[in-house]
PDB file of C-alpha atoms and ligand atoms in Angstrom:
ATOM      1  CA  MET A 286      86.577 113.753-297.558  1.00  0.00           C
ATOM      2  CA  ARG A 287      89.088 114.600-295.030  1.00  0.00           C
ATOM      3  CA  LEU A 288      91.803 117.682-295.692  1.00  0.00           C
ATOM      4  CA  LYS A 289      94.662 115.712-296.867  1.00  0.00           C
ATOM      5  CA  ILE A 290      97.341 118.608-295.851  1.00  0.00           C
ATOM      6  CA  ALA A 291     101.905 118.612-295.885  1.00  0.00           C
ATOM      7  CA  VAL A 292     102.946 119.905-292.426  1.00  0.00           C
ATOM      8  CA  PHE A 293     106.574 122.529-293.532  1.00  0.00           C
ATOM      9  CA  VAL A 294     108.792 122.474-290.534  1.00  0.00           C
ATOM     10  CA  SER A 295     112.596 123.563-289.287  1.00  0.00           C
ATOM     11  CA  GLY A 296     113.300 122.955-286.254  1.00  0.00           C
ATOM     12  CA  ARG A 297     111.894 122.039-282.814  1.00  0.00           C
ATOM     13  CA  GLY A 298     107.811 121.198-284.036  1.00  0.00           C
ATOM     14  CA  SER A 299     105.934 122.194-281.411  1.00  0.00           C
ATOM     15  CA  ASN A 300     103.119 123.438-283.697  1.00  0.00           C
ATOM     16  CA  LEU A 301     103.163 120.599-285.792  1.00  0.00           C
ATOM     17  CA  GLU A 302     102.998 118.620-282.349  1.00  0.00           C
ATOM     18  CA  ALA A 303     100.123 120.771-281.206  1.00  0.00           C
ATOM     19  CA  ILE A 304      98.317 119.861-285.056  1.00  0.00           C
ATOM     20  CA  ILE A 305      99.241 115.852-284.668  1.00  0.00           C
ATOM     21  CA  GLU A 306      97.818 115.477-281.494  1.00  0.00           C
ATOM     22  CA  ALA A 307      94.342 117.528-282.318  1.00  0.00           C
ATOM     23  CA  ILE A 308      93.708 115.348-285.169  1.00  0.00           C
ATOM     24  CA  GLU A 309      94.145 112.581-283.477  1.00  0.00           C
ATOM     25  CA  ALA A 310      92.021 113.524-280.983  1.00  0.00           C
ATOM     26  CA  GLY A 311      89.367 113.644-283.238  1.00  0.00           C
ATOM     27  CA  ALA A 312      89.090 118.173-283.600  1.00  0.00           C
ATOM     28  CA  VAL A 313      90.822 118.717-287.193  1.00  0.00           C
ATOM     29  CA  GLY A 314      88.748 116.938-290.350  1.00  0.00           C
ATOM     30  CA  ALA A 315      92.567 116.758-291.889  1.00  0.00           C
ATOM     31  CA  THR A 316      94.909 114.339-292.321  1.00  0.00           C
ATOM     32  CA  ILE A 317      98.798 114.743-292.257  1.00  0.00           C
ATOM     33  CA  VAL A 318     100.169 112.785-295.300  1.00  0.00           C
ATOM     34  CA  THR A 319     103.803 114.442-295.498  1.00  0.00           C
ATOM     35  CA  VAL A 320     105.741 115.970-292.809  1.00  0.00           C
ATOM     36  CA  VAL A 321     107.848 118.394-295.006  1.00  0.00           C
ATOM     37  CA  CYS A 322     111.856 119.435-293.546  1.00  0.00           C
ATOM     38  CA  ASN A 323     114.271 121.118-294.891  1.00  0.00           C
ATOM     39  CA  ASN A 324     116.745 120.828-291.910  1.00  0.00           C
ATOM     40  CA  PRO A 325     117.929 116.990-290.924  1.00  0.00           C
ATOM     41  CA  ASP A 326     119.253 117.327-286.972  1.00  0.00           C
ATOM     42  CA  ALA A 327     115.375 119.189-286.462  1.00  0.00           C
ATOM     43  CA  TYR A 328     113.616 117.239-283.736  1.00  0.00           C
ATOM     44  CA  ALA A 329     109.733 117.852-285.460  1.00  0.00           C
ATOM     45  CA  VAL A 330     111.318 115.310-287.912  1.00  0.00           C
ATOM     46  CA  THR A 331     112.227 112.767-285.094  1.00  0.00           C
ATOM     47  CA  LEU A 332     107.977 113.693-284.090  1.00  0.00           C
ATOM     48  CA  ALA A 333     106.952 113.151-287.048  1.00  0.00           C
ATOM     49  CA  LYS A 334     108.664 109.220-287.115  1.00  0.00           C
ATOM     50  CA  ALA A 335     106.999 108.656-283.717  1.00  0.00           C
ATOM     51  CA  HIS A 336     103.723 109.606-284.925  1.00  0.00           C
ATOM     52  CA  GLY A 337     104.282 107.412-287.864  1.00  0.00           C
ATOM     53  CA  LEU A 338     103.653 109.781-290.237  1.00  0.00           C
ATOM     54  CA  ASP A 339     105.522 110.172-293.880  1.00  0.00           C
ATOM     55  CA  VAL A 340     107.717 113.128-293.394  1.00  0.00           C
ATOM     56  CA  PHE A 341     110.724 113.948-296.681  1.00  0.00           C
ATOM     57  CA  VAL A 342     113.680 115.267-295.528  1.00  0.00           C
ATOM     58  CA  LEU A 343     115.913 117.037-297.811  1.00  0.00           C
ATOM     59  CA  SER A 344     118.627 119.732-296.176  1.00  0.00           C
ATOM     60  CA  HIS A 345     119.012 123.427-298.697  1.00  0.00           C
ATOM     61  CA  LYS A 346     122.344 122.960-298.538  1.00  0.00           C
ATOM     62  CA  GLY A 347     124.460 123.587-301.369  1.00  0.00           C
ATOM     63  CA  MET A 348     120.714 123.716-303.579  1.00  0.00           C
ATOM     64  CA  SER A 349     119.462 126.279-305.577  1.00  0.00           C
ATOM     65  CA  ARG A 350     116.194 128.171-304.094  1.00  0.00           C
ATOM     66  CA  GLU A 351     113.918 126.402-307.476  1.00  0.00           C
ATOM     67  CA  ALA A 352     116.163 122.665-307.581  1.00  0.00           C
ATOM     68  CA  HIS A 353     114.979 122.660-303.754  1.00  0.00           C
ATOM     69  CA  GLU A 354     111.870 123.681-304.353  1.00  0.00           C
ATOM     70  CA  ALA A 355     111.345 121.692-307.249  1.00  0.00           C
ATOM     71  CA  LYS A 356     112.121 118.499-305.210  1.00  0.00           C
ATOM     72  CA  ILE A 357     109.226 119.450-302.456  1.00  0.00           C
ATOM     73  CA  LEU A 358     106.367 119.778-304.718  1.00  0.00           C
ATOM     74  CA  GLU A 359     107.390 116.573-306.744  1.00  0.00           C
ATOM     75  CA  HIS A 360     107.536 114.800-303.589  1.00  0.00           C
ATOM     76  CA  LEU A 361     103.942 117.016-302.641  1.00  0.00           C
ATOM     77  CA  LYS A 362     102.487 116.026-306.263  1.00  0.00           C
ATOM     78  CA  SER A 363     102.419 112.553-304.945  1.00  0.00           C
ATOM     79  CA  ARG A 364     101.531 112.939-301.922  1.00  0.00           C
ATOM     80  CA  ASP A 365      97.894 114.529-303.320  1.00  0.00           C
ATOM     81  CA  VAL A 366      99.131 117.819-300.860  1.00  0.00           C
ATOM     82  CA  GLU A 367      95.456 120.118-300.599  1.00  0.00           C
ATOM     83  CA  PHE A 368      96.710 121.983-298.547  1.00  0.00           C
ATOM     84  CA  VAL A 369     100.603 123.617-297.309  1.00  0.00           C
ATOM     85  CA  VAL A 370     100.772 123.788-293.541  1.00  0.00           C
ATOM     86  CA  LEU A 371     103.710 125.786-292.572  1.00  0.00           C
ATOM     87  CA  ALA A 372     104.724 125.867-288.906  1.00  0.00           C
ATOM     88  CA  GLY A 373     108.397 126.833-288.368  1.00  0.00           C
ATOM     89  CA  TYR A 374     109.757 126.687-291.603  1.00  0.00           C
ATOM     90  CA  MET A 375     112.400 128.946-292.290  1.00  0.00           C
ATOM     91  CA  ARG A 376     112.194 129.181-296.019  1.00  0.00           C
ATOM     92  CA  VAL A 377     111.366 131.714-298.304  1.00  0.00           C
ATOM     93  CA  LEU A 378     108.321 129.770-301.036  1.00  0.00           C
ATOM     94  CA  THR A 379     109.121 131.637-304.510  1.00  0.00           C
ATOM     95  CA  GLY A 380     106.237 132.800-306.088  1.00  0.00           C
ATOM     96  CA  LYS A 381     106.369 129.765-308.681  1.00  0.00           C
ATOM     97  CA  PHE A 382     105.871 126.766-305.594  1.00  0.00           C
ATOM     98  CA  LEU A 383     102.833 129.121-304.160  1.00  0.00           C
ATOM     99  CA  ALA A 384     101.813 128.583-307.666  1.00  0.00           C
ATOM    100  CA  ALA A 385     101.602 125.270-307.468  1.00  0.00           C
ATOM    101  CA  PHE A 386      98.538 125.840-304.509  1.00  0.00           C
ATOM    102  CA  LYS A 387      96.542 129.088-306.340  1.00  0.00           C
ATOM    103  CA  ASP A 388      93.294 127.729-305.684  1.00  0.00           C
ATOM    104  CA  PRO A 389      91.110 129.478-308.128  1.00  0.00           C
ATOM    105  CA  ALA A 390      89.121 132.108-305.816  1.00  0.00           C
ATOM    106  CA  GLY A 391      92.523 133.608-305.959  1.00  0.00           C
ATOM    107  CA  TYR A 392      94.448 132.736-303.132  1.00  0.00           C
ATOM    108  CA  ASN A 393      97.337 130.122-302.386  1.00  0.00           C
ATOM    109  CA  ARG A 394      96.729 126.700-300.312  1.00  0.00           C
ATOM    110  CA  VAL A 395      99.515 127.559-297.925  1.00  0.00           C
ATOM    111  CA  VAL A 396      98.616 128.830-294.549  1.00  0.00           C
ATOM    112  CA  ASN A 397     101.882 129.935-292.186  1.00  0.00           C
ATOM    113  CA  ILE A 398     102.051 131.090-288.314  1.00  0.00           C
ATOM    114  CA  HIS A 399     103.431 133.947-287.443  1.00  0.00           C
ATOM    115  CA  PRO A 400     104.949 134.406-283.458  1.00  0.00           C
ATOM    116  CA  THR A 401     103.383 138.873-284.077  1.00  0.00           C
ATOM    117  CA  LEU A 402     100.863 140.959-284.439  1.00  0.00           C
ATOM    118  CA  LEU A 403     100.903 141.026-288.054  1.00  0.00           C
ATOM    119  CA  PRO A 404     102.493 143.559-289.613  1.00  0.00           C
ATOM    120  CA  ALA A 405     104.190 143.667-286.577  1.00  0.00           C
ATOM    121  CA  PHE A 406     107.785 142.138-286.375  1.00  0.00           C
ATOM    122  CA  LYS A 407     108.589 139.909-289.365  1.00  0.00           C
ATOM    123  CA  GLY A 408     111.233 138.294-289.541  1.00  0.00           C
ATOM    124  CA  ALA A 409     112.307 135.051-287.582  1.00  0.00           C
ATOM    125  CA  ASN A 410     112.757 136.368-284.755  1.00  0.00           C
ATOM    126  CA  GLY A 411     109.489 137.786-283.662  1.00  0.00           C
ATOM    127  CA  TYR A 412     109.517 136.943-279.692  1.00  0.00           C
ATOM    128  CA  GLU A 413     112.740 138.458-279.414  1.00  0.00           C
ATOM    129  CA  ASP A 414     111.756 141.240-281.629  1.00  0.00           C
ATOM    130  CA  ALA A 415     108.125 142.176-280.047  1.00  0.00           C
ATOM    131  CA  PHE A 416     109.842 141.707-276.906  1.00  0.00           C
ATOM    132  CA  ALA A 417     113.053 144.159-277.091  1.00  0.00           C
ATOM    133  CA  TYR A 418     110.673 146.428-277.907  1.00  0.00           C
ATOM    134  CA  GLY A 419     108.543 146.344-275.397  1.00  0.00           C
ATOM    135  CA  VAL A 420     104.652 145.919-276.208  1.00  0.00           C
ATOM    136  CA  LYS A 421     102.650 145.391-273.615  1.00  0.00           C
ATOM    137  CA  VAL A 422     100.660 143.124-275.783  1.00  0.00           C
ATOM    138  CA  SER A 423     102.137 140.801-278.466  1.00  0.00           C
ATOM    139  CA  GLY A 424      99.657 138.061-280.439  1.00  0.00           C
ATOM    140  CA  ILE A 425     100.714 135.108-282.607  1.00  0.00           C
ATOM    141  CA  THR A 426      99.037 135.750-286.392  1.00  0.00           C
ATOM    142  CA  ILE A 427      97.990 133.015-289.043  1.00  0.00           C
ATOM    143  CA  HIS A 428      97.527 134.371-292.223  1.00  0.00           C
ATOM    144  CA  LEU A 429      97.524 132.971-296.135  1.00  0.00           C
ATOM    145  CA  VAL A 430     101.337 133.530-298.018  1.00  0.00           C
ATOM    146  CA  ASP A 431     102.085 136.033-301.140  1.00  0.00           C
ATOM    147  CA  GLU A 432     105.273 135.785-301.975  1.00  0.00           C
ATOM    148  CA  GLN A 433     106.270 139.128-299.370  1.00  0.00           C
ATOM    149  CA  VAL A 434     107.784 136.905-296.157  1.00  0.00           C
ATOM    150  CA  ASP A 435     104.626 136.647-293.004  1.00  0.00           C
ATOM    151  CA  HIS A 436     102.658 138.639-295.305  1.00  0.00           C
ATOM    152  CA  GLY A 437      98.855 138.169-296.675  1.00  0.00           C
ATOM    153  CA  PRO A 438      95.385 137.588-295.866  1.00  0.00           C
ATOM    154  CA  ILE A 439      95.058 137.351-292.411  1.00  0.00           C
ATOM    155  CA  LEU A 440      92.726 134.196-291.180  1.00  0.00           C
ATOM    156  CA  ALA A 441      93.485 134.504-287.835  1.00  0.00           C
ATOM    157  CA  GLN A 442      94.823 137.157-284.367  1.00  0.00           C
ATOM    158  CA  ARG A 443      94.901 136.693-280.495  1.00  0.00           C
ATOM    159  CA  ALA A 444      97.248 138.612-278.890  1.00  0.00           C
ATOM    160  CA  PHE A 445      98.880 137.625-275.098  1.00  0.00           C
ATOM    161  CA  PRO A 446     100.227 139.920-273.477  1.00  0.00           C
ATOM    162  CA  ARG A 447     103.771 141.292-271.671  1.00  0.00           C
ATOM    163  CA  LEU A 448     103.647 140.901-268.056  1.00  0.00           C
ATOM    164  CA  ALA A 449     105.837 143.376-265.880  1.00  0.00           C
ATOM    165  CA  ASP A 450     107.445 140.453-264.839  1.00  0.00           C
ATOM    166  CA  ASP A 451     108.126 137.996-267.460  1.00  0.00           C
ATOM    167  CA  THR A 452     111.748 137.176-268.914  1.00  0.00           C
ATOM    168  CA  LEU A 453     111.712 136.555-273.095  1.00  0.00           C
ATOM    169  CA  HIS A 454     111.406 133.147-271.594  1.00  0.00           C
ATOM    170  CA  SER A 455     107.992 133.686-270.319  1.00  0.00           C
ATOM    171  CA  PHE A 456     107.006 136.017-272.741  1.00  0.00           C
ATOM    172  CA  ARG A 457     107.294 133.035-275.281  1.00  0.00           C
ATOM    173  CA  GLU A 458     105.889 130.414-273.350  1.00  0.00           C
ATOM    174  CA  ARG A 459     103.121 132.432-272.757  1.00  0.00           C
ATOM    175  CA  GLY A 460     103.161 133.040-276.843  1.00  0.00           C
ATOM    176  CA  LEU A 461     103.324 128.845-277.951  1.00  0.00           C
ATOM    177  CA  ALA A 462     100.457 128.148-275.677  1.00  0.00           C
ATOM    178  CA  VAL A 463      98.281 131.061-278.123  1.00  0.00           C
ATOM    179  CA  GLU A 464     100.467 129.338-280.987  1.00  0.00           C
ATOM    180  CA  HIS A 465      99.434 125.855-280.069  1.00  0.00           C
ATOM    181  CA  ALA A 466      95.669 126.201-279.447  1.00  0.00           C
ATOM    182  CA  LEU A 467      94.852 129.097-282.535  1.00  0.00           C
ATOM    183  CA  TYR A 468      96.727 126.492-285.716  1.00  0.00           C
ATOM    184  CA  PRO A 469      94.784 123.715-285.084  1.00  0.00           C
ATOM    185  CA  GLU A 470      91.411 125.748-284.456  1.00  0.00           C
ATOM    186  CA  VAL A 471      91.793 127.922-287.594  1.00  0.00           C
ATOM    187  CA  LEU A 472      92.459 124.673-289.882  1.00  0.00           C
ATOM    188  CA  ALA A 473      89.262 122.828-287.946  1.00  0.00           C
ATOM    189  CA  ALA A 474      88.073 126.066-289.827  1.00  0.00           C
ATOM    190  CA  ILE A 475      89.641 125.471-292.506  1.00  0.00           C
ATOM    191  CA  ALA A 476      89.109 122.093-293.191  1.00  0.00           C
ATOM    192  CA  ASN A 477      84.874 122.288-292.724  1.00  0.00           C
ATOM    193  CA  GLY A 478      84.164 125.514-294.904  1.00  0.00           C
ATOM    194  CA  GLY A 479      87.959 126.374-296.605  1.00  0.00           C
ATOM    195  CA  VAL A 480      88.890 130.296-296.213  1.00  0.00           C
ATOM    196  CA  ALA A 481      86.199 131.750-297.101  1.00  0.00           C
ATOM    197  CA  SER A 482      84.831 131.973-293.121  1.00  0.00           C
ATOM    198  CA  LEU A 483      88.207 133.429-292.334  1.00  0.00           C
ATOM    199  CA  LEU A 484      88.859 136.870-294.289  1.00  0.00           C
ATOM    200  CA  LEU A 485      87.374 139.461-293.858  1.00  0.00           C
ATOM    201  CA  ARG A 486      87.846 142.593-295.824  1.00  0.00           C
ATOM    202  CA  ASP A 487      90.515 144.678-297.111  1.00  0.00           C
ATOM    203  CA  GLY A 488      89.972 148.209-298.084  1.00  0.00           C
ATOM    204  CA  HIS A 489      89.192 147.987-301.454  1.00  0.00           C
ATOM    205  CA  GLY A 490      87.081 144.657-301.554  1.00  0.00           C
ATOM    206  CA  HIS A 491      90.299 142.313-302.552  1.00  0.00           C
ATOM    207  CA  ILE A 492      89.824 139.644-299.865  1.00  0.00           C
ATOM    208  CA  GLU A 493      86.246 140.362-299.507  1.00  0.00           C
ATOM    209  CA  ALA A 494      85.858 138.755-303.294  1.00  0.00           C
ATOM    210  CA  VAL A 495      88.033 135.855-302.850  1.00  0.00           C
ATOM    211  CA  ALA A 496      85.156 135.212-300.165  1.00  0.00           C
ATOM    212  CA  ARG A 497      82.446 135.092-302.078  1.00  0.00           C
ATOM    213  CA  SER A 498      84.731 132.909-305.062  1.00  0.00           C
ATOM    214  CA  GLU A 499      84.439 130.324-302.761  1.00  0.00           C
ATOM    215  CA  LYS A 500      80.211 130.343-301.828  1.00  0.00           C
TER     216      LYS A 500
HETATM  217  C1  LIG B 687     106.376 129.444-283.952  1.00  0.00           C
HETATM  218  O1  LIG B 687     107.196 130.105-282.513  1.00  0.00           O
HETATM  219  C2  LIG B 687     106.197 130.452-284.700  1.00  0.00           C
HETATM  220  O2  LIG B 687     105.375 130.874-284.734  1.00  0.00           O
HETATM  221  C3  LIG B 687     107.376 130.847-285.592  1.00  0.00           C
HETATM  222  O3  LIG B 687     108.931 129.579-285.648  1.00  0.00           O
HETATM  223  C4  LIG B 687     108.206 129.127-284.596  1.00  0.00           C
HETATM  224  C5  LIG B 687     108.230 127.624-285.331  1.00  0.00           C
HETATM  225  O4  LIG B 687     108.210 126.489-283.456  1.00  0.00           O
HETATM  226  N1  LIG B 687     107.051 131.451-287.289  1.00  0.00           N
HETATM  227  C6  LIG B 687     108.350 131.809-287.782  1.00  0.00           C
HETATM  228  O5  LIG B 687     108.742 132.733-286.454  1.00  0.00           O
HETATM  229  C7  LIG B 687     107.908 132.258-289.239  1.00  0.00           C
HETATM  230  N2  LIG B 687     108.577 133.710-289.383  1.00  0.00           N
HETATM  231  P1  LIG B 687     107.788 125.188-283.647  1.00  0.00           P
HETATM  232  O6  LIG B 687     109.083 124.668-284.307  1.00  0.00           O
HETATM  233  O7  LIG B 687     108.008 124.173-281.146  1.00  0.00           O
HETATM  234  O8  LIG B 687     106.619 125.758-283.929  1.00  0.00           O
END
């Protein structure tokens, strides 16, 4: 059975494109049953339509967070979505939304990609913030989503260097190449065996408990 995923986007959609290509190449056992976007002008919408995908565009402007999410949830239900994949979706999800994707094992079936080694440089400007700080090594994090911003159990991290002659542009390009490889790999693992195989134990054994109850 292929995992039914919804990909959430707000902008350019390069991660969406990488995921689409990996699925088309047979590398990920998932089907994108819908693409959700809060920005009608996003290139990601054009991209998704060009691939013949179901697209749900709903601007958040002039709507309460709850009302916006309620409409999206209704749509996801109609598409039978099993896992939500955030790919540059620049909105914070409420606990109510996450509760709709709570797995019996205790985590939320919502995954996010962030362009730094979390917990460093959370927020909307990860590349800029890490570059400006002068890090020599940065990286990409893919994590399950909880109610805090850019926070939740880590599924994968992959580092990349900042080179001496890097500009912000070349630094970001190196990171994006890592994003585009890592997200499909993690989604393939989720589709194959669930998140258990990707989780490590935290200091209190909580994450291990999630992993155990999933087996
Ligand atoms: C990506 O770099 C992603 O890691 C980042 O937004 C960009 C979206 O690019 N996400 C965050 O910063 C989340 N806090 P894309 O639309 O080309 O995939």
